[in-house]
């Protein structure tokens, strides 16, 4: 019993000493360090100001422009819209989610610095289709094939850009006309219209009268697999077989074989001057 009392007395003495120390310093001993405090990421809404009356959007201005341009045009490029491209990369997850809400996929190709949209199709889901599959015309397909080959050739020798002239495009397309073709003026107009269509869709960019820069998007519109099919079709020498581009049947097959692409009811054809005023 005596030993226990001495232990209790010593413990009480130590407790009193600690209490006296706390009273003297005015603060309890520091707690041991714990795990670092988790910092919540800053919400998108934090940097957003209202852009118009009744605005409930949460994206900054350039990110909204990026989303609108992707939905409006064939594609968005870093070269054509550097500010919007930068905003698209910064907010890619949110913009992809916005597109998914519309059953549209946002595709971002960082190698070619191009972003474009693609219609979502899923078996078992009833999906309202916003983007229609619209085939290129036969002449447009031929011109794109020529432009893509030129693009790859220039890349192969280390050039950063590829260019084609209007007369080159015309001569190439005329080479696939039927040998007994007589309406050359009509065919020339058809080729000119095809060139104008590719310029509107920003596959070709007119840098001077009759001279065009080939845009990298041609690689996406005509992937390697598709290029092989078209090259085999063009090289088939059979006079009446499925590979001949000079037969009546081939004209129909060419339309079926034209590259299919996503377009939103004509809204892709946007004039740059009109957009600059937006």
Coordinates of N, CA, C and O in Angstrom, one line a residue, residues 101-247:
X101 N -23.5 15.5 -73.7 CA -24.9 15.8 -73.4 C -25.8 15.8 -74.6 O -27.0 15.7 -74.6
X102 N -25.2 16.1 -75.8 CA -25.9 16.2 -77.1 C -25.7 14.9 -77.9 O -26.0 14.9 -79.1
X103 N -25.1 13.9 -77.3 CA -24.7 12.6 -78.0 C -23.7 12.9 -79.1 O -23.8 12.3 -80.2
X104 N -22.8 13.8 -78.9 CA -21.8 14.1 -79.8 C -20.4 13.9 -79.1 O -20.3 14.2 -77.9
X105 N -19.5 13.3 -79.8 CA -18.1 13.1 -79.3 C -17.2 14.2 -79.7 O -17.1 14.5 -80.9
X106 N -16.4 14.7 -78.8 CA -15.4 15.7 -79.1 C -14.1 14.9 -79.3 O -13.6 14.3 -78.4
X107 N -13.5 15.1 -80.5 CA -12.2 14.4 -80.8 C -11.1 15.5 -80.9 O -11.2 16.4 -81.6
X108 N -10.1 15.3 -80.1 CA -9.0 16.2 -80.0 C -7.7 15.5 -80.5 O -7.2 14.6 -79.8
X109 N -7.2 15.9 -81.6 CA -5.9 15.4 -82.2 C -4.8 16.4 -81.9 O -4.7 17.4 -82.6
X110 N -4.0 16.1 -80.9 CA -3.0 17.0 -80.4 C -1.8 17.0 -81.4 O -1.0 17.9 -81.5
X111 N -1.6 15.9 -82.2 CA -0.5 15.8 -83.1 C -0.7 16.9 -84.2 O 0.2 17.6 -84.6
X112 N -1.9 16.9 -84.8 CA -2.2 17.8 -85.9 C -2.9 19.1 -85.3 O -3.2 20.0 -86.1
X113 N -3.1 19.2 -84.0 CA -3.7 20.3 -83.4 C -5.0 20.7 -84.0 O -5.2 21.8 -84.4
X114 N -5.9 19.7 -84.0 CA -7.2 19.8 -84.6 C -8.2 19.2 -83.7 O -8.0 18.1 -83.1
X115 N -9.3 19.8 -83.5 CA -10.5 19.3 -82.8 C -11.7 19.2 -83.7 O -11.9 20.2 -84.4
X116 N -12.4 18.1 -83.6 CA -13.6 18.0 -84.4 C -14.7 17.2 -83.7 O -14.4 16.6 -82.6
X117 N -15.8 17.1 -84.2 CA -16.9 16.4 -83.6 C -17.3 15.1 -84.4 O -17.0 15.0 -85.5
X118 N -18.0 14.2 -83.7 CA -18.4 13.0 -84.3 C -19.7 12.5 -83.6 O -19.8 12.6 -82.4
X119 N -20.6 12.1 -84.4 CA -21.9 11.7 -83.9 C -21.8 10.4 -83.1 O -21.1 9.4 -83.6
X120 N -22.4 10.3 -81.9 CA -22.4 9.1 -81.1 C -23.5 8.2 -81.6 O -24.6 8.6 -81.9
X121 N -23.1 6.9 -81.8 CA -24.1 5.9 -82.2 C -23.8 4.7 -81.3 O -22.7 4.2 -81.3
X122 N -24.9 4.3 -80.6 CA -24.7 3.2 -79.7 C -25.9 2.3 -79.8 O -27.1 2.7 -79.8
X123 N -25.6 1.0 -80.1 CA -26.7 0.0 -80.2 C -27.6 -0.1 -79.0 O -27.0 -0.1 -77.9
X124 N -28.8 -0.1 -79.2 CA -29.8 -0.2 -78.1 C -30.2 1.2 -77.5 O -31.1 1.2 -76.7
X125 N -29.6 2.3 -78.0 CA -30.0 3.6 -77.6 C -30.7 4.3 -78.7 O -30.3 4.3 -79.9
X126 N -31.8 5.0 -78.4 CA -32.5 5.8 -79.4 C -31.9 7.2 -79.3 O -32.2 8.0 -78.3
X127 N -31.1 7.6 -80.2 CA -30.3 8.8 -80.1 C -30.8 9.8 -81.2 O -30.7 9.4 -82.4
X128 N -31.2 11.0 -80.9 CA -31.5 12.0 -81.9 C -30.2 12.4 -82.6 O -29.2 12.8 -81.9
X129 N -30.2 12.2 -83.9 CA -28.9 12.5 -84.7 C -28.8 13.9 -85.0 O -29.7 14.4 -85.8
X130 N -27.8 14.6 -84.5 CA -27.6 16.0 -84.9 C -26.7 16.2 -86.1 O -26.8 17.1 -86.8
X131 N -25.8 15.2 -86.3 CA -24.8 15.3 -87.4 C -25.2 14.2 -88.4 O -25.3 13.1 -88.1
X132 N -25.3 14.6 -89.6 CA -25.7 13.7 -90.7 C -24.4 13.2 -91.4 O -23.5 13.9 -91.5
X133 N -24.5 12.0 -91.9 CA -23.5 11.4 -92.8 C -23.7 11.9 -94.2 O -24.8 11.5 -94.8
X134 N -22.8 12.7 -94.7 CA -23.0 13.3 -96.0 C -21.8 13.0 -96.9 O -20.7 13.4 -96.6
X135 N -21.9 12.2 -98.0 CA -20.8 11.8 -98.7 C -20.2 12.9 -99.6 O -21.0 13.8 -100.0
X136 N -18.9 13.0 -99.7 CA -18.3 13.9 -100.6 C -18.7 13.5 -102.1 O -18.9 12.3 -102.4
X137 N -18.8 14.4 -102.9 CA -19.0 14.2 -104.3 C -17.7 13.5 -104.9 O -16.6 13.6 -104.4
X138 N -17.9 12.9 -106.1 CA -16.8 12.2 -106.7 C -15.6 13.1 -107.0 O -14.5 12.8 -106.7
X139 N -15.9 14.3 -107.6 CA -14.8 15.2 -107.9 C -14.1 15.7 -106.6 O -12.9 15.8 -106.5
X140 N -14.9 16.0 -105.6 CA -14.3 16.4 -104.3 C -13.3 15.3 -103.7 O -12.3 15.6 -103.2
X141 N -13.8 14.1 -103.9 CA -12.9 13.0 -103.4 C -11.6 12.9 -104.1 O -10.5 12.7 -103.6
X142 N -11.7 13.1 -105.5 CA -10.5 13.0 -106.3 C -9.5 14.2 -105.9 O -8.3 14.0 -105.7
X143 N -10.1 15.4 -105.7 CA -9.2 16.5 -105.3 C -8.6 16.3 -103.9 O -7.5 16.7 -103.7
X144 N -9.4 15.8 -103.0 CA -8.8 15.5 -101.7 C -7.7 14.5 -101.7 O -6.7 14.6 -101.0
X145 N -7.9 13.5 -102.6 CA -6.8 12.5 -102.7 C -5.5 13.1 -103.2 O -4.5 12.8 -102.7
X146 N -5.7 14.0 -104.2 CA -4.5 14.7 -104.8 C -3.9 15.5 -103.7 O -2.6 15.5 -103.5
X147 N -4.7 16.3 -103.0 CA -4.2 17.2 -101.9 C -3.5 16.4 -100.8 O -2.4 16.8 -100.3
X148 N -4.0 15.3 -100.4 CA -3.4 14.5 -99.4 C -2.1 13.9 -99.8 O -1.1 13.9 -99.0
X149 N -2.0 13.5 -101.0 CA -0.7 13.0 -101.5 C 0.3 14.1 -101.5 O 1.5 13.8 -101.1
X150 N -0.1 15.3 -101.9 CA 0.9 16.4 -101.9 C 1.3 16.7 -100.4 O 2.5 17.0 -100.2
X151 N 0.3 16.6 -99.5 CA 0.6 16.9 -98.1 C 1.7 15.9 -97.6 O 2.6 16.3 -96.9
X152 N 1.5 14.6 -97.9 CA 2.4 13.6 -97.4 C 3.8 13.8 -98.0 O 4.8 13.5 -97.4
X153 N 3.8 14.1 -99.3 CA 5.1 14.3 -100.0 C 5.9 15.4 -99.3 O 7.1 15.3 -99.1
X154 N 5.2 16.5 -99.1 CA 5.9 17.7 -98.5 C 6.4 17.3 -97.0 O 7.5 17.8 -96.6
X155 N 5.6 16.6 -96.3 CA 6.0 16.2 -95.0 C 7.2 15.3 -95.1 O 8.1 15.4 -94.2
X156 N 7.2 14.4 -96.1 CA 8.4 13.5 -96.2 C 9.7 14.2 -96.4 O 10.7 13.6 -96.1
X157 N 9.7 15.4 -97.0 CA 10.9 16.1 -97.2 C 11.2 17.2 -96.2 O 12.0 18.1 -96.4
X158 N 10.4 17.2 -95.1 CA 10.6 18.1 -94.0 C 9.9 19.4 -94.2 O 10.2 20.3 -93.3
X159 N 9.0 19.6 -95.1 CA 8.3 20.9 -95.3 C 7.2 21.0 -94.3 O 6.5 20.0 -94.0
X160 N 7.0 22.2 -93.8 CA 5.9 22.3 -92.8 C 4.5 22.6 -93.4 O 3.5 22.4 -92.8
X161 N 4.5 23.0 -94.7 CA 3.2 23.2 -95.3 C 3.3 22.7 -96.8 O 4.4 22.5 -97.4
X162 N 2.1 22.4 -97.3 CA 2.0 21.8 -98.6 C 1.0 22.7 -99.4 O 0.0 23.2 -98.9
X163 N 1.3 23.0 -100.7 CA 0.5 23.9 -101.5 C 0.2 23.2 -102.8 O 1.0 22.3 -103.4
X164 N -1.0 23.5 -103.4 CA -1.4 23.0 -104.7 C -1.9 24.2 -105.5 O -2.5 25.2 -104.9
X165 N -1.8 24.2 -106.8 CA -2.3 25.2 -107.6 C -3.6 24.7 -108.3 O -3.9 23.5 -108.4
X166 N -4.5 25.7 -108.6 CA -5.8 25.4 -109.2 C -5.6 24.6 -110.4 O -6.4 23.6 -110.6
X167 N -4.7 24.9 -111.3 CA -4.5 24.2 -112.6 C -4.1 22.7 -112.3 O -4.5 21.8 -113.1
X168 N -3.3 22.5 -111.3 CA -2.9 21.1 -110.9 C -4.2 20.3 -110.6 O -4.3 19.2 -111.0
X169 N -5.0 20.9 -109.8 CA -6.3 20.2 -109.4 C -7.1 19.9 -110.6 O -7.7 18.8 -110.7
X170 N -7.3 20.9 -111.4 CA -8.1 20.8 -112.6 C -7.6 19.7 -113.5 O -8.3 18.8 -114.0
X171 N -6.3 19.7 -113.8 CA -5.7 18.7 -114.7 C -5.8 17.3 -114.1 O -6.1 16.3 -114.8
X172 N -5.6 17.2 -112.8 CA -5.8 15.9 -112.1 C -7.2 15.3 -112.3 O -7.4 14.2 -112.7
X173 N -8.2 16.2 -112.0 CA -9.6 15.7 -112.1 C -10.0 15.4 -113.5 O -10.7 14.4 -113.8
X174 N -9.5 16.2 -114.4 CA -9.9 16.0 -115.9 C -9.3 14.7 -116.4 O -9.9 14.1 -117.3
X175 N -8.2 14.2 -115.7 CA -7.6 13.0 -116.2 C -8.5 11.7 -115.9 O -8.2 10.7 -116.4
X176 N -9.6 11.9 -115.1 CA -10.4 10.8 -114.8 C -11.8 10.9 -115.5 O -12.7 10.1 -115.2
X177 N -11.9 11.8 -116.5 CA -13.1 11.9 -117.2 C -13.1 10.7 -118.3 O -12.1 10.2 -118.7
X178 N -14.3 10.4 -118.7 CA -14.5 9.4 -119.8 C -13.8 10.0 -121.0 O -13.8 11.2 -121.3
X179 N -13.2 9.1 -121.8 CA -12.4 9.5 -123.0 C -13.3 10.2 -124.0 O -12.8 11.0 -124.8
X180 N -14.6 9.8 -124.0 CA -15.5 10.5 -125.0 C -16.2 11.6 -124.5 O -17.2 12.1 -125.0
X181 N -15.8 12.2 -123.4 CA -16.4 13.4 -122.7 C -16.3 14.6 -123.7 O -15.2 14.9 -124.2
X182 N -17.4 15.2 -123.9 CA -17.4 16.4 -124.8 C -17.7 17.7 -124.1 O -17.4 18.8 -124.5
X183 N -18.4 17.6 -122.9 CA -18.8 18.8 -122.2 C -17.7 19.2 -121.2 O -17.9 19.2 -120.0
X184 N -16.6 19.6 -121.8 CA -15.4 20.0 -120.9 C -15.7 21.3 -120.1 O -15.2 21.4 -119.0
X185 N -16.5 22.2 -120.7 CA -16.8 23.4 -120.0 C -17.6 23.1 -118.7 O -17.4 23.7 -117.6
X186 N -18.6 22.2 -118.9 CA -19.4 21.8 -117.7 C -18.6 21.1 -116.7 O -18.8 21.3 -115.5
X187 N -17.7 20.2 -117.1 CA -16.8 19.5 -116.2 C -15.9 20.5 -115.4 O -15.6 20.3 -114.3
X188 N -15.4 21.5 -116.2 CA -14.5 22.5 -115.5 C -15.3 23.2 -114.4 O -14.7 23.5 -113.4
X189 N -16.5 23.6 -114.7 CA -17.3 24.2 -113.7 C -17.5 23.3 -112.5 O -17.5 23.8 -111.3
X190 N -17.7 22.1 -112.7 CA -17.9 21.1 -111.7 C -16.6 21.0 -110.8 O -16.7 21.0 -109.5
X191 N -15.5 21.0 -111.4 CA -14.2 21.0 -110.7 C -14.0 22.3 -109.9 O -13.6 22.3 -108.7
X192 N -14.3 23.4 -110.5 CA -14.2 24.7 -109.8 C -15.1 24.7 -108.6 O -14.7 25.2 -107.5
X193 N -16.3 24.2 -108.7 CA -17.3 24.1 -107.6 C -16.7 23.2 -106.5 O -16.9 23.5 -105.3
X194 N -16.1 22.1 -106.9 CA -15.5 21.2 -105.9 C -14.4 21.9 -105.1 O -14.3 21.7 -103.9
X195 N -13.6 22.6 -105.8 CA -12.5 23.3 -105.1 C -13.1 24.4 -104.2 O -12.6 24.5 -103.0
X196 N -14.1 25.1 -104.6 CA -14.7 26.1 -103.7 C -15.3 25.4 -102.5 O -15.3 26.0 -101.4
X197 N -15.9 24.2 -102.7 CA -16.5 23.5 -101.5 C -15.4 23.1 -100.5 O -15.6 23.3 -99.3
X198 N -14.2 22.7 -101.0 CA -13.2 22.3 -100.1 C -12.6 23.5 -99.4 O -12.1 23.4 -98.3
X199 N -12.6 24.7 -100.0 CA -12.1 25.9 -99.4 C -13.1 26.3 -98.3 O -12.7 26.7 -97.2
X200 N -14.4 26.2 -98.6 CA -15.4 26.5 -97.5 C -15.3 25.6 -96.3 O -15.5 26.1 -95.2
X201 N -14.9 24.4 -96.6 CA -14.8 23.5 -95.4 C -13.4 23.4 -94.8 O -13.1 22.6 -94.0
X202 N -12.6 24.4 -95.3 CA -11.2 24.6 -94.7 C -10.4 23.3 -94.9 O -9.5 23.1 -94.0
X203 N -10.6 22.6 -95.9 CA -9.7 21.5 -96.3 C -8.5 22.2 -97.1 O -7.4 21.8 -97.0
X204 N -8.9 23.1 -97.9 CA -7.9 24.0 -98.7 C -8.1 25.4 -98.2 O -9.2 25.9 -97.9
X205 N -6.9 26.1 -98.1 CA -7.0 27.5 -97.7 C -6.3 28.3 -98.8 O -5.1 28.1 -99.1
X206 N -7.1 29.2 -99.5 CA -6.5 30.0 -100.6 C -5.6 31.1 -100.1 O -6.0 32.0 -99.4
X207 N -4.3 31.0 -100.3 CA -3.3 31.9 -99.9 C -3.1 33.0 -100.9 O -2.5 34.1 -100.6
X208 N -3.4 32.7 -102.2 CA -3.3 33.7 -103.3 C -4.2 33.2 -104.3 O -4.7 32.0 -104.3
X209 N -4.5 34.0 -105.3 CA -5.4 33.6 -106.3 C -4.9 32.4 -107.1 O -3.8 32.4 -107.7
X210 N -5.7 31.3 -107.0 CA -5.4 30.1 -107.7 C -4.3 29.2 -107.0 O -3.9 28.2 -107.5
X211 N -3.9 29.6 -105.7 CA -3.0 28.8 -105.0 C -3.5 28.5 -103.6 O -4.0 29.4 -102.9
X212 N -3.4 27.3 -103.2 CA -4.0 26.8 -101.9 C -3.1 26.1 -101.1 O -2.2 25.3 -101.5
X213 N -3.2 26.3 -99.8 CA -2.4 25.5 -98.8 C -3.3 24.4 -98.3 O -4.5 24.5 -98.0
X214 N -2.7 23.2 -98.3 CA -3.5 22.0 -97.9 C -3.5 21.9 -96.3 O -2.4 21.9 -95.7
X215 N -4.6 21.9 -95.7 CA -4.8 21.8 -94.3 C -4.6 20.4 -93.8 O -5.0 19.4 -94.4
X216 N -4.0 20.2 -92.6 CA -3.7 18.9 -92.0 C -5.0 18.1 -91.8 O -4.9 16.8 -91.7
X217 N -6.2 18.7 -91.8 CA -7.4 17.9 -91.6 C -7.6 16.9 -92.7 O -8.3 15.9 -92.5
X218 N -6.9 17.1 -93.9 CA -7.1 16.1 -94.9 C -6.6 14.7 -94.5 O -7.1 13.7 -95.0
X219 N -5.7 14.7 -93.6 CA -5.2 13.4 -93.0 C -6.3 12.7 -92.3 O -6.3 11.4 -92.3
X220 N -7.1 13.4 -91.6 CA -8.2 12.8 -90.8 C -9.4 12.4 -91.7 O -10.0 11.4 -91.6
X221 N -9.7 13.2 -92.7 CA -10.8 12.9 -93.6 C -10.4 11.8 -94.5 O -11.3 11.0 -95.0
X222 N -9.1 11.6 -94.8 CA -8.7 10.5 -95.7 C -7.6 9.7 -94.9 O -6.5 9.8 -95.2
X223 N -8.0 8.8 -94.0 CA -7.0 8.1 -93.2 C -6.4 7.0 -94.1 O -6.8 6.8 -95.3
X224 N -5.4 6.4 -93.6 CA -4.6 5.5 -94.4 C -5.4 4.4 -95.0 O -5.3 4.0 -96.2
X225 N -6.3 3.8 -94.3 CA -7.2 2.7 -94.8 C -8.0 3.2 -95.9 O -8.1 2.5 -97.0
X226 N -8.6 4.4 -95.8 CA -9.4 4.9 -96.9 C -8.5 5.3 -98.1 O -9.0 5.1 -99.2
X227 N -7.3 5.7 -97.9 CA -6.4 6.1 -99.0 C -6.1 4.8 -99.8 O -6.0 4.9 -101.0
X228 N -5.9 3.7 -99.1 CA -5.6 2.5 -99.8 C -6.7 2.1 -100.7 O -6.5 1.6 -101.9
X229 N -7.9 2.2 -100.2 CA -9.1 1.8 -101.0 C -9.2 2.7 -102.3 O -9.4 2.2 -103.4
X230 N -9.0 4.0 -102.1 CA -9.2 4.9 -103.2 C -8.0 4.7 -104.2 O -8.3 4.8 -105.4
X231 N -6.8 4.5 -103.7 CA -5.7 4.3 -104.6 C -5.9 3.0 -105.4 O -5.6 3.0 -106.6
X232 N -6.4 2.0 -104.8 CA -6.7 0.7 -105.6 C -7.7 1.0 -106.6 O -7.7 0.5 -107.7
X233 N -8.7 1.7 -106.2 CA -9.8 2.1 -107.2 C -9.3 2.8 -108.4 O -9.7 2.6 -109.5
X234 N -8.4 3.8 -108.1 CA -7.9 4.6 -109.2 C -6.9 3.9 -110.1 O -6.8 4.1 -111.3
X235 N -6.2 2.9 -109.5 CA -5.2 2.2 -110.3 C -5.7 1.0 -111.1 O -5.0 0.4 -111.9
X236 N -7.0 0.5 -110.8 CA -7.5 -0.6 -111.5 C -7.7 -0.4 -112.9 O -8.5 0.5 -113.3
X237 N -7.0 -1.1 -113.8 CA -7.0 -0.8 -115.2 C -8.2 -1.4 -116.0 O -8.3 -1.2 -117.2
X238 N -9.0 -2.3 -115.4 CA -10.0 -3.1 -116.1 C -11.0 -2.1 -116.8 O -11.5 -1.2 -116.2
X239 N -11.3 -2.3 -118.0 CA -12.1 -1.4 -118.8 C -13.5 -1.3 -118.4 O -14.2 -0.3 -118.5
X240 N -14.0 -2.5 -117.8 CA -15.5 -2.5 -117.5 C -15.7 -3.0 -116.1 O -16.8 -3.2 -115.7
X241 N -14.6 -3.3 -115.4 CA -14.7 -3.9 -114.1 C -15.0 -2.8 -113.0 O -15.1 -1.6 -113.4
X242 N -15.1 -3.2 -111.8 CA -15.5 -2.2 -110.7 C -14.4 -1.2 -110.5 O -14.6 -0.2 -109.8
X243 N -13.2 -1.4 -111.0 CA -12.1 -0.5 -110.7 C -11.9 0.6 -111.7 O -11.1 1.5 -111.6
X244 N -12.7 0.6 -112.8 CA -12.5 1.6 -113.9 C -13.3 2.8 -113.6 O -14.5 2.8 -113.4
X245 N -12.6 4.0 -113.5 CA -13.3 5.2 -113.2 C -14.0 5.8 -114.4 O -14.6 6.8 -114.4
X246 N -13.8 5.2 -115.6 CA -14.3 5.8 -116.8 C -15.7 5.1 -117.3 O -16.2 5.5 -118.3
X247 N -16.2 4.2 -116.5 CA -17.4 3.5 -116.9 C -18.6 4.2 -116.2 O -18.4 4.9 -115.2

